[in-house]
Short mmCIF file of C-alpha atoms in Angstrom, two decimals:
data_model
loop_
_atom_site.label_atom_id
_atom_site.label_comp_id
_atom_site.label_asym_id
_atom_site.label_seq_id
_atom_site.Cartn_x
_atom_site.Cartn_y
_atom_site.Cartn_z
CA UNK M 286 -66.64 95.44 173.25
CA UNK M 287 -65.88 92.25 175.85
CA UNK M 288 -63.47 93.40 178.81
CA UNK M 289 -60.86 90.72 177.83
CA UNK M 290 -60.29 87.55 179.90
CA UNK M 291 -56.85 87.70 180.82
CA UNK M 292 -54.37 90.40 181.96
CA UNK M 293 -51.18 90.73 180.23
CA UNK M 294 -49.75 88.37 182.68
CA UNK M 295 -51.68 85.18 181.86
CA UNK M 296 -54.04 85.60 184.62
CA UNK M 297 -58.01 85.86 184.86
CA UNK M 298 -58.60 89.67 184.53
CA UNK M 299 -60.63 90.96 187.58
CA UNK M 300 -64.02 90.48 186.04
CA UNK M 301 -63.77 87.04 184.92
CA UNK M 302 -62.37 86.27 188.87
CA UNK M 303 -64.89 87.42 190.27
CA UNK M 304 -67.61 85.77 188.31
CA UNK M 305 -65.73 82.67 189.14
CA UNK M 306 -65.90 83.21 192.79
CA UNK M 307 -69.46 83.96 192.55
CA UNK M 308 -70.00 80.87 190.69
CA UNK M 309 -68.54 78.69 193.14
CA UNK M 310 -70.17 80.66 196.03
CA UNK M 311 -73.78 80.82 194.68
CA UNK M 312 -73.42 77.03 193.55
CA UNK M 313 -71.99 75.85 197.64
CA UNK M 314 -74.82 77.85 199.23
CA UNK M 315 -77.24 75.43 197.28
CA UNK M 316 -75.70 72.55 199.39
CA UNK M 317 -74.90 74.70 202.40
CA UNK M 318 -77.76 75.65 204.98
CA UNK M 319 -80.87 75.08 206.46
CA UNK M 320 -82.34 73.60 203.42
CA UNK M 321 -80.00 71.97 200.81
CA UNK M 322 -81.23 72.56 197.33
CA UNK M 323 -79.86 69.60 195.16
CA UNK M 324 -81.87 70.45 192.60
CA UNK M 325 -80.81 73.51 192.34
CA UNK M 326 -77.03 72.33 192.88
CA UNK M 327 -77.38 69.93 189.97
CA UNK M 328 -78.62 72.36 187.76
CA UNK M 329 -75.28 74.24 187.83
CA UNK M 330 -73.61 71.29 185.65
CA UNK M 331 -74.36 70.71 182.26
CA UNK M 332 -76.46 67.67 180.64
CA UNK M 333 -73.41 65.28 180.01
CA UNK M 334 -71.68 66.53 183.06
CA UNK M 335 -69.20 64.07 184.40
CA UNK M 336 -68.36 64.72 187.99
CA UNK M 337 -65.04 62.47 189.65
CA UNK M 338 -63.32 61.62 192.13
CA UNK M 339 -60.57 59.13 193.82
CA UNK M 340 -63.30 58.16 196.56
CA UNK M 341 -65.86 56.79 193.81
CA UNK M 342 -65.18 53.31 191.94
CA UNK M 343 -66.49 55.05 188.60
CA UNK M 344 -67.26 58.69 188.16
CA UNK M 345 -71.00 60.28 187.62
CA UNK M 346 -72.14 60.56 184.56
CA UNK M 347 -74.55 63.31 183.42
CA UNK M 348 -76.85 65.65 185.58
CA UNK M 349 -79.39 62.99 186.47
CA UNK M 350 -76.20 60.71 187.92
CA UNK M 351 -74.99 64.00 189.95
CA UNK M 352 -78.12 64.74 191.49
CA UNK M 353 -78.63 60.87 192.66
CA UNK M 354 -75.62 61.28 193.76
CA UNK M 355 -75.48 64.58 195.65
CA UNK M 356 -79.27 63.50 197.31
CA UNK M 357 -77.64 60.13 198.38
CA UNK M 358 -74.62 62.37 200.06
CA UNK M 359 -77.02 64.86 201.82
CA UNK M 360 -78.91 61.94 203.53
CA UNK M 361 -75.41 60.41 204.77
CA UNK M 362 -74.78 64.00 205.79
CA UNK M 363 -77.60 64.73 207.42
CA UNK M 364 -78.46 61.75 208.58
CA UNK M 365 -77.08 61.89 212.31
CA UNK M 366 -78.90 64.95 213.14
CA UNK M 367 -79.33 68.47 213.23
CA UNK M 368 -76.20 70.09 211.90
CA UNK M 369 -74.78 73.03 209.82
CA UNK M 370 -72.66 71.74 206.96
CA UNK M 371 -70.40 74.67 205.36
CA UNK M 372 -67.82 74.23 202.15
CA UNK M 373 -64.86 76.84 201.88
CA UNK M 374 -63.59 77.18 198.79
CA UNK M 375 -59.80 78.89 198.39
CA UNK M 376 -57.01 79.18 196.27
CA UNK M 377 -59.09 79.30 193.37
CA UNK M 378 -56.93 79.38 189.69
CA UNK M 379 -59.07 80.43 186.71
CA UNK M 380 -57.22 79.73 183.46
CA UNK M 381 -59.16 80.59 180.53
CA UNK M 382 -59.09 78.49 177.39
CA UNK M 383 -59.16 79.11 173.90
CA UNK M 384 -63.02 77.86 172.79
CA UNK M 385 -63.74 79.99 175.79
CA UNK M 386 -64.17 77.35 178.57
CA UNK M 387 -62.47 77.70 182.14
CA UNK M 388 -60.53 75.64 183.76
CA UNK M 389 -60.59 76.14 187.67
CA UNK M 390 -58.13 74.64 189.80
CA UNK M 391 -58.65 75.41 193.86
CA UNK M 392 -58.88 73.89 197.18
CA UNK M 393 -62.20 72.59 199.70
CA UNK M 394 -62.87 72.22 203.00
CA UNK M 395 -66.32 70.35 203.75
CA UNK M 396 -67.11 71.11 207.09
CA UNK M 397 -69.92 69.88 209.95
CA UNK M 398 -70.64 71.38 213.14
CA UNK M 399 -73.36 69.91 215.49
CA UNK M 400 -76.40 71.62 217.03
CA UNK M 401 -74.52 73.19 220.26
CA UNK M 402 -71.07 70.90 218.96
CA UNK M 403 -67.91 71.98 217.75
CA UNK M 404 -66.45 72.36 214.39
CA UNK M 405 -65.08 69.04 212.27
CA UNK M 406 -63.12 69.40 209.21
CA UNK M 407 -65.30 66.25 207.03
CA UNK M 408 -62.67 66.87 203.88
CA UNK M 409 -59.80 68.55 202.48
CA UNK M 410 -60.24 68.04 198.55
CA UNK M 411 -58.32 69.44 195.71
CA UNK M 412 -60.65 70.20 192.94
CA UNK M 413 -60.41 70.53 189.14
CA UNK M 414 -63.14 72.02 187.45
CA UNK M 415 -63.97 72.82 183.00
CA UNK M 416 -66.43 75.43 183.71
CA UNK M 417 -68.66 76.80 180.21
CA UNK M 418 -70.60 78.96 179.47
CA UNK M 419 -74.17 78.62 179.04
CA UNK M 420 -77.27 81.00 178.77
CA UNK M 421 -75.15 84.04 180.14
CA UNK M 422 -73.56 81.90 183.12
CA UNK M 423 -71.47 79.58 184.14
CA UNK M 424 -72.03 75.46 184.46
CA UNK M 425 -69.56 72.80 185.59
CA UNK M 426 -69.00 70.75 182.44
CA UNK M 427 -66.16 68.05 184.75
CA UNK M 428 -65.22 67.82 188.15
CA UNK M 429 -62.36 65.97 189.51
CA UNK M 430 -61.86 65.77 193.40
CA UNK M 431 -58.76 64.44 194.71
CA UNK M 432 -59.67 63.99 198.61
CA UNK M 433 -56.70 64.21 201.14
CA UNK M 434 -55.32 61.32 202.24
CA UNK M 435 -56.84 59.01 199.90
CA UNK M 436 -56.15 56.38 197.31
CA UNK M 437 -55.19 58.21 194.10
#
């Protein structure tokens, strides 16, 4: 028998939470570290992945688009020197759907801290996410980031 996905309340039961959060931590930690694995990141959306948001004239389409993309952002990133670039992700809502997608709404913090420097906050983002399922996990089908402070 499947442990259902919600409680009796509407919300993600306990199980499908925490797969969530392991998602979402598993995929960061790609990004996050001494050696970014876009690759890897990119590989956690699906084929025809569209990934958006209000700091980007038109959104990226499909996983070959996200990785360009994501390698073009490390290089900005990482392109002033040695640093340790973290994401936090909170506030996470999972709200299952009926053809047995997700829907993830939640809050980001990108964050950069210099070799022997001090912390800086590089984004506040509210994220919107249609996770599915694929081969026994989880891939982002759309993202939608809605920086702080930014043009909507």
């Amino acid at each position: 028998m499947t442990p259902p996905t919600t409680t009796a309340q509407g919300f993600a039961s306990a199980r499908l939470y925490t797969e969530v959060q392991q998602f979402y931590a598993r995929q960061m930690n790609l990004l996050d570290g001494d050696a970014p694995d876009p690759e890897g990141w990119a590989a956690t959306f699906t084929e025809d992945a569209v990934f958006d948001s209000n700091l980007q004239e038109e959104p990226d389409t499909g996983r070959a688009a996200i990785l360009r993309s994501v390698r073009e952002g490390i290089g900005h990133i990482y392109g002033g020197g040695p640093l340790d670039f973290r994401h936090w992700f909170g506030m996470i809502d999972v709200r299952p759907q009926s053809d047995g997608s997700l829907r993830t709404r939640y809050y980001a913090l990108a964050m950069a801290t210099p070799k022997g420097g001090s912390l800086n906050i590089r984004g506040s983002v509210l994220c919107r996410d249609r996770l599915v399922r694929q081969d026994g996990g989880w891939l982002v089908r759309r993202r939608e980031l809605t920086a702080d402070g930014a043009p909507r």
